[in-house]
Amino acid sequence: MHGFSYKNASLFCEDVELATLADEYGTPLYVYSAATILDHYRRLDAALAGVEHEVAYAVKANSNLSVLRLLANEGAGFDIVSGGELFRVIKAGGDPAHCTFAGVGKTREEIVYALEQGIYSFNVESEEELRYLNQVAGELGMIAPTAVRVNPNVDAHTHKYISTGKSENKFGVDFESISGLYERAAAELPNIRLRGLQMHIGSQLTSIAPFIEAVEKVTPLVKHLKERHGIEFWSIGGGIGIIYKESLESGALDWWENQAEQDRPLTIDRYGKELVPRLKDLGLKILLEPGRLIVGNAGVLLTRCLYEKKGAAKTFKIVDAGMNDLIRPALYEGHHEIAPLKQPESDVRVAVDVVGPICESGDFFCQNRELPEIQAGDFIALMSAGAYGFAMASNYNSRPLPAEILVEGKTATVIRKRQTQDDLIAGEL
Ligand code: LLP
């Protein structure tokens, strides 16, 4: 499910009218549905019920403290990629003992901080990093709980910038080199405790096949590592894709789960049904690292149309959100549905480009898309913007970051204030 629907021709998030929020707090404005976030988390957790597991939410997708707090209260673990993300998790009441620390370039400061906080595991991406981790842990007189990230060389069939499981990607250690690396670590690195194995083949996967391929390929290796080094967990990563197209009309996950088998390449249910039987007899704790699935369809970016510009070749609708607020269309050719906050009376559709105010031709939210009539002053919602939306926003063109709102039933709470112009220069000397 997701929490966005029209009531009396006005778009609501749960029981809150979005136009009211846009009027009150201004635009651009991110709005999240708490019920949707929790529903997605609980569905995934339930789908894995047949195997010992933990859902470690990938903080990078949306790291607002209130979002993290919501998930921490549900008992989620967290997958972090920086000291800053660990700091956020702790501030939000999350437990470092349920955090895994991924990423190819951890600094000394980050390693020290994570060791001191007692994280569950470092997910290490190279032999050099493993040796450095051993050295730093030794200096502190500590033991670093560790998993190495295996690159299974499986094609995730997703956008090239978010595919991570092929040998040409910078991530992980070659499948063939893992056993030898664990042997050397066991023999030579006394401050490393080999606790698990990690993998993640890419993001926004819309088919179950690559997940199955990766799990089947890596299973013999995992069994070997368990036998030989006593590893306890296997993180199978994140990457479950969401529906971006028609995410409003379709009610996202409900619609998705109800599709005929051949029309629903990947659902939470299918993910669980295919993977649990393959994992349940390994005697390992299975970690999942979903980001987008939990928050993607739980958020929208509200923006106001400032001008219409009829060019020789095209009609542009210029809005007050830009690629600095939501970069996915520019960076990954990402599709976000565009929904007017007031449902139009007429069925007329016009092909337009919705563009932002940034001085870049890549600053668009759609091109040549048939949309209902949008006029200057109208509010629209960019749907499915809860993941990698605000988290990737920047101050480019010296634009203050938008505010964020969390809706819970009838209640809307500002969970991040809009930046001011003073915020823009704070810290500059
Ligand atoms: N685990 C690891 C090691 C990852 O690198 C990622 C995402 C995840 C988990 C979570 O993946 P998810 O479940 O969200 O697909 N900014 C891009 C997506 C980048 C994903 C990076 N890594 C986008 O907007 O599409």
CSV table of C-alpha atoms and ligand atoms in Angstrom, one decimal:
chain,number,residue,atom,x,y,z
A,1,MET,CA,0.0,0.0,0.0
A,2,HIS,CA,1.0,3.6,0.0
A,3,GLY,CA,-0.6,6.5,1.8
A,4,PHE,CA,-1.4,8.8,-1.2
A,5,SER,CA,-4.9,9.1,-2.7
A,6,TYR,CA,-7.5,11.5,-3.9
A,7,LYS,CA,-10.4,12.4,-1.7
A,8,ASN,CA,-12.9,14.8,-3.2
A,9,ALA,CA,-10.5,15.5,-6.0
A,10,SER,CA,-7.7,16.6,-3.7
A,11,LEU,CA,-4.6,14.6,-3.1
A,12,PHE,CA,-4.1,13.4,0.5
A,13,CYS,CA,-1.2,11.8,2.4
A,14,GLU,CA,-3.0,9.6,4.8
A,15,ASP,CA,-5.6,12.0,6.4
A,16,VAL,CA,-3.8,15.2,5.5
A,17,GLU,CA,-4.6,17.3,2.5
A,18,LEU,CA,-1.3,18.0,0.6
A,19,ALA,CA,-2.5,21.3,-0.8
A,20,THR,CA,-2.9,22.5,2.8
A,21,LEU,CA,0.7,21.5,3.6
A,22,ALA,CA,2.0,23.2,0.5
A,23,ASP,CA,0.1,26.4,1.4
A,24,GLU,CA,1.3,26.3,5.0
A,25,TYR,CA,4.9,25.3,4.6
A,26,GLY,CA,5.7,26.4,1.1
A,27,THR,CA,7.3,24.5,-1.7
A,28,PRO,CA,9.4,22.6,-2.6
A,29,LEU,CA,8.3,20.3,0.2
A,30,TYR,CA,9.0,16.7,1.0
A,31,VAL,CA,6.1,14.8,2.6
A,32,TYR,CA,6.3,11.2,4.0
A,33,SER,CA,3.7,8.8,5.1
A,34,ALA,CA,4.7,7.0,8.3
A,35,ALA,CA,2.1,4.3,7.8
A,36,THR,CA,3.5,3.5,4.4
A,37,ILE,CA,7.1,3.2,5.8
A,38,LEU,CA,5.9,0.9,8.6
A,39,ASP,CA,3.8,-1.2,6.3
A,40,HIS,CA,6.7,-1.8,3.9
A,41,TYR,CA,9.0,-2.7,6.7
A,42,ARG,CA,6.5,-5.1,8.3
A,43,ARG,CA,5.7,-6.8,5.0
A,44,LEU,CA,9.3,-7.5,4.3
A,45,ASP,CA,9.9,-8.7,7.8
A,46,ALA,CA,6.9,-11.0,7.6
A,47,ALA,CA,8.0,-12.3,4.2
A,48,LEU,CA,11.2,-13.5,5.7
A,49,ALA,CA,9.6,-15.1,8.8
A,50,GLY,CA,10.7,-18.6,7.7
A,51,VAL,CA,14.3,-17.8,8.4
A,52,GLU,CA,16.3,-16.1,11.2
A,53,HIS,CA,16.8,-12.7,9.8
A,54,GLU,CA,17.2,-9.0,10.4
A,55,VAL,CA,16.1,-6.1,8.2
A,56,ALA,CA,18.8,-3.5,8.3
A,57,TYR,CA,17.4,-0.4,6.7
A,58,ALA,CA,19.8,1.3,4.2
A,59,VAL,CA,20.1,4.7,5.8
A,60,LYS,CA,21.4,6.3,2.6
A,61,ALA,CA,17.9,6.2,1.0
A,62,ASN,CA,16.4,8.6,3.6
A,63,SER,CA,18.3,9.5,6.7
A,64,ASN,CA,15.9,11.9,8.4
A,65,LEU,CA,16.1,11.3,12.1
A,66,SER,CA,12.3,10.9,12.4
A,67,VAL,CA,12.3,8.2,9.7
A,68,LEU,CA,15.2,6.4,11.4
A,69,ARG,CA,13.4,6.7,14.8
A,70,LEU,CA,10.2,5.2,13.3
A,71,LEU,CA,12.2,2.2,12.1
A,72,ALA,CA,14.3,1.9,15.2
A,73,ASN,CA,11.1,1.7,17.3
A,74,GLU,CA,10.0,-1.2,15.0
A,75,GLY,CA,13.2,-3.0,15.9
A,76,ALA,CA,15.0,-2.5,12.6
A,77,GLY,CA,18.7,-2.7,12.2
A,78,PHE,CA,20.6,-0.2,10.0
A,79,ASP,CA,23.0,-0.4,7.1
A,80,ILE,CA,25.3,2.6,7.2
A,81,VAL,CA,27.9,3.9,4.8
A,82,SER,CA,29.6,6.7,6.8
A,83,GLY,CA,30.4,7.9,10.3
A,84,GLY,CA,27.7,10.5,9.7
A,85,GLU,CA,25.0,7.9,9.1
A,86,LEU,CA,26.1,6.1,12.3
A,87,PHE,CA,25.8,9.4,14.2
A,88,ARG,CA,22.3,9.8,12.9
A,89,VAL,CA,21.2,6.3,13.8
A,90,ILE,CA,22.5,6.8,17.4
A,91,LYS,CA,20.8,10.2,17.6
A,92,ALA,CA,17.6,8.6,16.5
A,93,GLY,CA,17.8,5.9,19.2
A,94,GLY,CA,19.0,3.1,16.9
A,95,ASP,CA,21.3,0.5,18.4
A,96,PRO,CA,24.9,0.4,17.0
A,97,ALA,CA,25.0,-3.3,17.8
A,98,HIS,CA,22.5,-3.7,15.0
A,99,CYS,CA,24.4,-1.6,12.4
A,100,THR,CA,26.5,-2.9,9.5
A,101,PHE,CA,29.0,-0.5,8.0
A,102,ALA,CA,29.4,-0.8,4.2
A,103,GLY,CA,31.4,1.2,1.7
A,104,VAL,CA,34.6,1.1,-0.2
A,105,GLY,CA,36.4,4.0,1.4
A,106,LYS,CA,36.1,4.1,5.2
A,107,THR,CA,38.4,6.5,6.9
A,108,ARG,CA,40.4,6.0,10.1
A,109,GLU,CA,38.1,8.3,12.0
A,110,GLU,CA,35.1,6.4,10.8
A,111,ILE,CA,36.6,3.1,11.7
A,112,VAL,CA,37.5,4.3,15.2
A,113,TYR,CA,34.1,5.8,15.8
A,114,ALA,CA,32.3,2.6,14.6
A,115,LEU,CA,34.6,0.4,16.7
A,116,GLU,CA,34.0,2.5,19.8
A,117,GLN,CA,30.3,2.4,19.3
A,118,GLY,CA,30.3,-1.4,19.0
A,119,ILE,CA,28.7,-1.9,15.6
A,120,TYR,CA,27.6,-5.4,14.5
A,121,SER,CA,29.9,-5.7,11.5
A,122,PHE,CA,32.2,-3.9,9.2
A,123,ASN,CA,31.4,-4.9,5.6
A,124,VAL,CA,34.8,-4.7,4.1
A,125,GLU,CA,35.3,-4.3,0.4
A,126,SER,CA,39.0,-5.0,-0.2
A,127,GLU,CA,42.0,-6.8,1.3
A,128,GLU,CA,43.8,-3.5,1.8
A,129,GLU,CA,40.8,-2.2,3.8
A,130,LEU,CA,40.7,-5.5,5.8
A,131,ARG,CA,44.4,-5.1,6.8
A,132,TYR,CA,43.9,-1.5,7.7
A,133,LEU,CA,40.9,-2.4,9.9
A,134,ASN,CA,43.0,-5.0,11.6
A,135,GLN,CA,45.7,-2.4,12.3
A,136,VAL,CA,43.4,0.2,13.6
A,137,ALA,CA,41.5,-2.3,15.8
A,138,GLY,CA,44.9,-3.5,17.1
A,139,GLU,CA,46.0,0.0,18.0
A,140,LEU,CA,42.8,0.4,20.1
A,141,GLY,CA,43.1,-3.0,21.6
A,142,MET,CA,39.9,-4.1,20.0
A,143,ILE,CA,38.5,-6.8,17.8
A,144,ALA,CA,36.7,-5.7,14.6
A,145,PRO,CA,33.6,-7.9,13.7
A,146,THR,CA,33.8,-8.2,10.0
A,147,ALA,CA,32.2,-9.5,6.8
A,148,VAL,CA,33.8,-9.2,3.4
A,149,ARG,CA,31.6,-8.2,0.6
A,150,VAL,CA,31.6,-10.7,-2.2
A,151,ASN,CA,31.1,-9.5,-5.8
A,152,PRO,CA,29.3,-12.5,-7.3
A,153,ASN,CA,29.6,-11.2,-10.9
A,154,VAL,CA,25.8,-11.3,-11.5
A,155,ASP,CA,24.1,-8.9,-13.8
A,156,ALA,CA,21.3,-7.0,-11.9
A,157,HIS,CA,19.8,-5.6,-15.2
A,158,THR,CA,19.3,-2.2,-13.7
A,159,HIS,CA,20.6,1.3,-14.6
A,160,LYS,CA,24.4,1.2,-15.1
A,161,TYR,CA,25.0,3.7,-12.2
A,162,ILE,CA,23.2,1.5,-9.7
A,163,SER,CA,24.5,-1.9,-10.7
A,164,THR,CA,27.1,-3.1,-8.3
A,165,GLY,CA,27.5,-6.9,-8.6
A,166,LYS,CA,29.5,-7.2,-11.8
A,167,SER,CA,33.3,-7.6,-11.8
A,168,GLU,CA,33.7,-4.3,-13.6
A,169,ASN,CA,32.1,-2.5,-10.6
A,170,LYS,CA,34.2,-1.1,-7.8
A,171,PHE,CA,32.4,-3.0,-5.2
A,172,GLY,CA,33.3,-6.1,-3.2
A,173,VAL,CA,36.0,-8.8,-3.6
A,174,ASP,CA,35.9,-11.2,-6.6
A,175,PHE,CA,34.0,-14.4,-5.8
A,176,GLU,CA,37.0,-16.5,-6.6
A,177,SER,CA,39.3,-14.6,-4.2
A,178,ILE,CA,37.1,-14.8,-1.1
A,179,SER,CA,38.1,-18.1,0.4
A,180,GLY,CA,41.8,-17.3,0.2
A,181,LEU,CA,41.2,-13.9,1.8
A,182,TYR,CA,39.3,-15.5,4.7
A,183,GLU,CA,42.2,-18.0,5.1
A,184,ARG,CA,44.8,-15.2,5.2
A,185,ALA,CA,42.6,-13.1,7.6
A,186,ALA,CA,42.2,-16.1,10.0
A,187,ALA,CA,46.0,-16.7,9.9
A,188,GLU,CA,47.4,-13.2,9.8
A,189,LEU,CA,44.9,-10.7,11.2
A,190,PRO,CA,44.4,-11.3,14.9
A,191,ASN,CA,42.2,-8.3,15.4
A,192,ILE,CA,39.6,-9.3,12.8
A,193,ARG,CA,36.7,-11.5,13.8
A,194,LEU,CA,35.2,-13.1,10.7
A,195,ARG,CA,31.6,-12.8,11.5
A,196,GLY,CA,29.8,-13.0,8.2
A,197,LEU,CA,29.6,-12.5,4.4
A,198,GLN,CA,28.0,-9.7,2.6
A,199,MET,CA,26.7,-9.1,-1.0
A,200,HIS,CA,24.6,-6.5,-2.8
A,201,ILE,CA,24.2,-6.8,-6.5
A,202,GLY,CA,22.5,-3.5,-7.4
A,203,SER,CA,19.5,-1.3,-6.8
A,204,GLN,CA,16.0,-1.0,-8.2
A,205,LEU,CA,15.9,-4.6,-9.4
A,206,THR,CA,12.6,-5.4,-10.9
A,207,SER,CA,13.1,-9.1,-11.4
A,208,ILE,CA,13.7,-11.9,-8.9
A,209,ALA,CA,16.1,-13.8,-11.2
A,210,PRO,CA,19.3,-12.0,-10.4
A,211,PHE,CA,18.6,-12.4,-6.6
A,212,ILE,CA,18.1,-16.1,-7.1
A,213,GLU,CA,21.2,-16.4,-9.3
A,214,ALA,CA,23.4,-14.6,-6.8
A,215,VAL,CA,22.0,-16.6,-3.8
A,216,GLU,CA,22.5,-19.9,-5.6
A,217,LYS,CA,26.0,-19.0,-6.8
A,218,VAL,CA,27.2,-17.8,-3.3
A,219,THR,CA,25.5,-20.6,-1.2
A,220,PRO,CA,28.4,-23.1,-1.5
A,221,LEU,CA,30.9,-20.4,-0.5
A,222,VAL,CA,28.8,-19.4,2.5
A,223,LYS,CA,28.6,-23.0,3.6
A,224,HIS,CA,32.3,-23.3,3.3
A,225,LEU,CA,33.0,-20.1,5.3
A,226,LYS,CA,30.6,-21.2,8.0
A,227,GLU,CA,32.3,-24.6,8.3
A,228,ARG,CA,35.8,-23.3,8.1
A,229,HIS,CA,35.6,-19.9,9.9
A,230,GLY,CA,32.3,-20.1,11.9
A,231,ILE,CA,30.6,-17.2,10.3
A,232,GLU,CA,27.2,-16.3,11.7
A,233,PHE,CA,25.5,-14.2,9.2
A,234,TRP,CA,25.0,-13.7,5.5
A,235,SER,CA,23.8,-10.3,4.3
A,236,ILE,CA,22.1,-10.6,1.0
A,237,GLY,CA,21.9,-6.8,0.5
A,238,GLY,CA,19.1,-4.6,-0.6
A,239,GLY,CA,18.0,-3.7,-4.1
A,240,ILE,CA,14.4,-4.7,-4.2
A,241,GLY,CA,12.8,-2.4,-6.8
A,242,ILE,CA,9.6,-0.4,-6.5
A,243,ILE,CA,7.0,0.7,-9.0
A,244,TYR,CA,7.7,4.2,-10.2
A,245,LYS,CA,5.2,4.2,-13.0
A,246,GLU,CA,1.5,4.6,-12.1
A,247,SER,CA,2.4,4.5,-8.5
A,248,LEU,CA,-0.5,6.7,-7.6
A,249,GLU,CA,-3.4,5.1,-9.5
A,250,SER,CA,-2.2,1.6,-8.6
A,251,GLY,CA,-1.8,2.0,-4.9
A,252,ALA,CA,1.7,0.6,-5.3
A,253,LEU,CA,2.3,-2.6,-3.4
A,254,ASP,CA,-1.3,-3.7,-3.0
A,255,TRP,CA,-1.7,-3.5,-6.8
A,256,TRP,CA,1.6,-5.1,-7.3
A,257,GLU,CA,1.0,-8.1,-5.1
A,258,ASN,CA,-2.4,-8.6,-6.8
A,259,GLN,CA,-1.0,-8.9,-10.4
A,260,ALA,CA,-1.0,-12.2,-12.2
A,261,GLU,CA,2.3,-14.1,-11.7
A,262,GLN,CA,3.6,-13.3,-15.1
A,263,ASP,CA,2.9,-9.5,-14.7
A,264,ARG,CA,4.6,-9.1,-11.4
A,265,PRO,CA,8.2,-9.8,-11.8
A,266,LEU,CA,9.2,-8.9,-8.2
A,267,THR,CA,7.1,-8.4,-5.1
A,268,ILE,CA,7.9,-8.7,-1.5
A,269,ASP,CA,5.9,-11.8,-1.3
A,270,ARG,CA,7.7,-13.4,-4.3
A,271,TYR,CA,11.1,-12.3,-2.9
A,272,GLY,CA,10.3,-14.2,0.4
A,273,LYS,CA,8.8,-17.2,-1.3
A,274,GLU,CA,11.8,-17.7,-3.6
A,275,LEU,CA,14.6,-16.9,-1.2
A,276,VAL,CA,13.5,-18.3,2.2
A,277,PRO,CA,13.5,-21.9,1.1
A,278,ARG,CA,17.0,-21.4,-0.4
A,279,LEU,CA,18.3,-19.8,2.8
A,280,LYS,CA,16.5,-21.4,5.7
A,281,ASP,CA,18.7,-24.5,6.2
A,282,LEU,CA,22.0,-22.7,6.2
A,283,GLY,CA,21.9,-22.1,9.9
A,284,LEU,CA,22.9,-18.5,9.4
A,285,LYS,CA,21.3,-15.2,10.3
A,286,ILE,CA,20.2,-13.6,7.1
A,287,LEU,CA,20.5,-9.8,6.9
A,288,LEU,CA,18.6,-7.6,4.4
A,289,GLU,CA,19.6,-4.1,3.5
A,290,PRO,CA,16.6,-2.5,1.8
A,291,GLY,CA,16.4,1.2,1.4
A,292,ARG,CA,14.2,2.2,-1.6
A,293,LEU,CA,11.6,-0.5,-0.9
A,294,ILE,CA,10.9,0.9,2.6
A,295,VAL,CA,10.7,4.6,1.9
A,296,GLY,CA,10.5,5.1,-1.9
A,297,ASN,CA,6.8,5.1,-2.4
A,298,ALA,CA,6.3,6.6,1.1
A,299,GLY,CA,7.3,10.1,0.0
A,300,VAL,CA,6.4,12.8,-2.5
A,301,LEU,CA,8.0,16.1,-3.4
A,302,LEU,CA,5.5,18.9,-3.7
A,303,THR,CA,6.2,21.8,-6.0
A,304,ARG,CA,4.4,24.8,-7.5
A,305,CYS,CA,4.2,25.7,-11.1
A,306,LEU,CA,5.7,29.2,-11.6
A,307,TYR,CA,5.4,29.8,-15.3
A,308,GLU,CA,4.3,28.2,-18.5
A,309,LYS,CA,6.7,28.8,-21.4
A,310,LYS,CA,5.6,27.9,-24.9
A,311,GLY,CA,8.8,27.4,-27.0
A,312,ALA,CA,9.0,26.8,-30.7
A,313,ALA,CA,9.4,23.0,-30.2
A,314,LYS,CA,7.9,22.4,-26.7
A,315,THR,CA,5.8,23.6,-23.9
A,316,PHE,CA,7.7,23.9,-20.6
A,317,LYS,CA,6.1,24.0,-17.2
A,318,ILE,CA,8.6,25.7,-14.9
A,319,VAL,CA,8.3,24.6,-11.3
A,320,ASP,CA,9.9,25.7,-8.0
A,321,ALA,CA,11.7,22.4,-7.4
A,322,GLY,CA,14.9,21.6,-9.2
A,323,MET,CA,17.4,18.9,-9.8
A,324,ASN,CA,19.1,20.0,-6.6
A,325,ASP,CA,16.0,18.9,-4.7
A,326,LEU,CA,15.4,15.6,-6.6
A,327,ILE,CA,18.3,14.5,-8.9
A,328,ARG,CA,17.0,11.1,-9.9
A,329,PRO,CA,15.6,12.1,-13.4
A,330,ALA,CA,18.8,13.9,-14.2
A,331,LEU,CA,21.2,11.3,-12.9
A,332,TYR,CA,19.5,8.0,-13.6
A,333,GLU,CA,16.8,8.9,-16.1
A,334,GLY,CA,14.5,8.1,-13.2
A,335,HIS,CA,10.8,8.3,-13.8
A,336,HIS,CA,8.6,10.0,-11.2
A,337,GLU,CA,4.8,10.2,-11.7
A,338,ILE,CA,3.5,13.7,-11.7
A,339,ALA,CA,0.1,14.3,-10.0
A,340,PRO,CA,-1.7,17.6,-9.6
A,341,LEU,CA,-2.8,18.2,-6.0
A,342,LYS,CA,-6.2,19.2,-7.3
A,343,GLN,CA,-7.6,16.6,-9.7
A,344,PRO,CA,-8.5,18.3,-13.0
A,345,GLU,CA,-12.1,18.2,-14.1
A,346,SER,CA,-11.2,17.7,-17.8
A,347,ASP,CA,-9.5,14.6,-19.3
A,348,VAL,CA,-7.4,16.7,-21.6
A,349,ARG,CA,-3.8,15.8,-21.6
A,350,VAL,CA,-1.0,17.9,-23.0
A,351,ALA,CA,2.6,16.9,-23.8
A,352,VAL,CA,4.9,19.0,-21.7
A,353,ASP,CA,8.3,19.1,-20.1
A,354,VAL,CA,8.2,19.9,-16.4
A,355,VAL,CA,11.5,21.6,-15.6
A,356,GLY,CA,13.1,23.3,-12.6
A,357,PRO,CA,14.8,26.7,-12.2
A,358,ILE,CA,18.4,25.4,-12.3
A,359,CYS,CA,20.8,26.5,-15.0
A,360,GLU,CA,21.2,23.1,-16.5
A,361,SER,CA,19.4,21.4,-19.4
A,362,GLY,CA,19.4,18.2,-17.3
A,363,ASP,CA,17.1,20.0,-14.8
A,364,PHE,CA,13.8,18.3,-15.8
A,365,PHE,CA,11.3,16.0,-14.1
A,366,CYS,CA,9.8,14.8,-17.3
A,367,GLN,CA,10.0,15.3,-21.0
A,368,ASN,CA,7.2,15.1,-23.5
A,369,ARG,CA,4.9,13.6,-21.0
A,370,GLU,CA,1.1,13.8,-21.4
A,371,LEU,CA,-0.1,15.5,-18.3
A,372,PRO,CA,-3.3,17.1,-17.2
A,373,GLU,CA,-3.4,20.9,-17.7
A,374,ILE,CA,-1.2,22.6,-15.1
A,375,GLN,CA,-1.3,26.3,-14.7
A,376,ALA,CA,1.0,28.8,-12.9
A,377,GLY,CA,0.1,28.7,-9.2
A,378,ASP,CA,-0.9,25.0,-9.3
A,379,PHE,CA,0.7,22.5,-7.0
A,380,ILE,CA,1.9,19.2,-8.3
A,381,ALA,CA,3.4,16.1,-6.5
A,382,LEU,CA,6.4,14.3,-7.8
A,383,MET,CA,5.5,10.8,-6.6
A,384,SER,CA,7.8,8.0,-5.2
A,385,ALA,CA,10.4,10.5,-4.0
A,386,GLY,CA,10.9,9.1,-0.5
A,387,ALA,CA,14.1,7.3,-1.4
A,388,TYR,CA,17.2,9.1,-2.7
A,389,GLY,CA,15.2,12.3,-2.9
A,390,PHE,CA,16.1,14.6,0.0
A,391,ALA,CA,19.0,12.4,0.8
A,392,MET,CA,20.7,13.4,-2.5
A,393,ALA,CA,19.5,17.0,-2.4
A,394,SER,CA,22.1,19.8,-2.5
A,395,ASN,CA,22.5,23.5,-2.3
A,396,TYR,CA,23.4,23.8,-6.0
A,397,ASN,CA,22.6,27.3,-7.3
A,398,SER,CA,22.5,28.4,-3.7
A,399,ARG,CA,19.1,27.0,-3.1
A,400,PRO,CA,18.1,26.3,0.5
A,401,LEU,CA,17.2,22.7,1.1
A,402,PRO,CA,13.4,22.0,1.3
A,403,ALA,CA,11.5,21.2,4.5
A,404,GLU,CA,10.4,17.7,5.3
A,405,ILE,CA,7.1,16.7,6.8
A,406,LEU,CA,6.0,13.4,8.3
A,407,VAL,CA,2.3,12.5,8.3
A,408,GLU,CA,0.9,10.1,10.8
A,409,GLY,CA,-2.9,9.8,10.3
A,410,LYS,CA,-4.3,13.3,10.7
A,411,THR,CA,-1.1,14.7,12.1
A,412,ALA,CA,1.6,16.4,10.0
A,413,THR,CA,4.9,17.2,11.8
A,414,VAL,CA,7.8,19.2,10.4
A,415,ILE,CA,10.7,16.9,10.7
A,416,ARG,CA,13.2,19.2,9.1
A,417,LYS,CA,12.9,22.9,8.8
A,418,ARG,CA,13.4,24.6,5.4
A,419,GLN,CA,16.9,26.0,5.2
A,420,THR,CA,17.2,29.8,5.3
A,421,GLN,CA,19.6,31.9,3.3
A,422,ASP,CA,21.7,32.3,6.5
A,423,ASP,CA,22.0,28.5,6.7
A,424,LEU,CA,23.4,28.6,3.2
A,425,ILE,CA,26.5,30.6,4.3
A,426,ALA,CA,26.8,29.2,7.9
A,427,GLY,CA,30.3,27.8,8.2
A,428,GLU,CA,31.8,30.0,5.5
A,429,LEU,CA,34.6,32.3,6.6
B,1,LLP,N1,23.3,-2.1,0.5
B,1,LLP,C1,24.3,-1.6,-0.2
B,1,LLP,C2,25.6,-2.1,0.1
B,1,LLP,C3,24.0,-0.6,-1.1
B,1,LLP,O1,25.0,-0.1,-1.8
B,1,LLP,C4,22.7,-0.1,-1.3
B,1,LLP,C5,22.4,1.0,-2.2
B,1,LLP,C6,21.7,-0.7,-0.5
B,1,LLP,C7,22.0,-1.7,0.4
B,1,LLP,C8,20.3,-0.2,-0.6
B,1,LLP,O2,19.7,-0.5,-1.9
B,1,LLP,P1,18.2,-0.3,-2.2
B,1,LLP,O3,17.5,-1.3,-1.4
B,1,LLP,O4,17.8,1.1,-1.8
B,1,LLP,O5,18.1,-0.5,-3.6
B,1,LLP,N2,20.6,6.8,-5.7
B,1,LLP,C9,20.2,5.7,-6.5
B,1,LLP,C10,20.3,4.4,-5.7
B,1,LLP,C11,21.7,4.1,-5.2
B,1,LLP,C12,21.8,2.9,-4.4
B,1,LLP,C13,23.2,2.7,-3.7
B,1,LLP,N3,23.3,1.6,-2.9
B,1,LLP,C14,18.8,5.9,-7.0
B,1,LLP,O6,18.2,7.0,-6.7
B,1,LLP,O7,18.3,5.1,-7.7
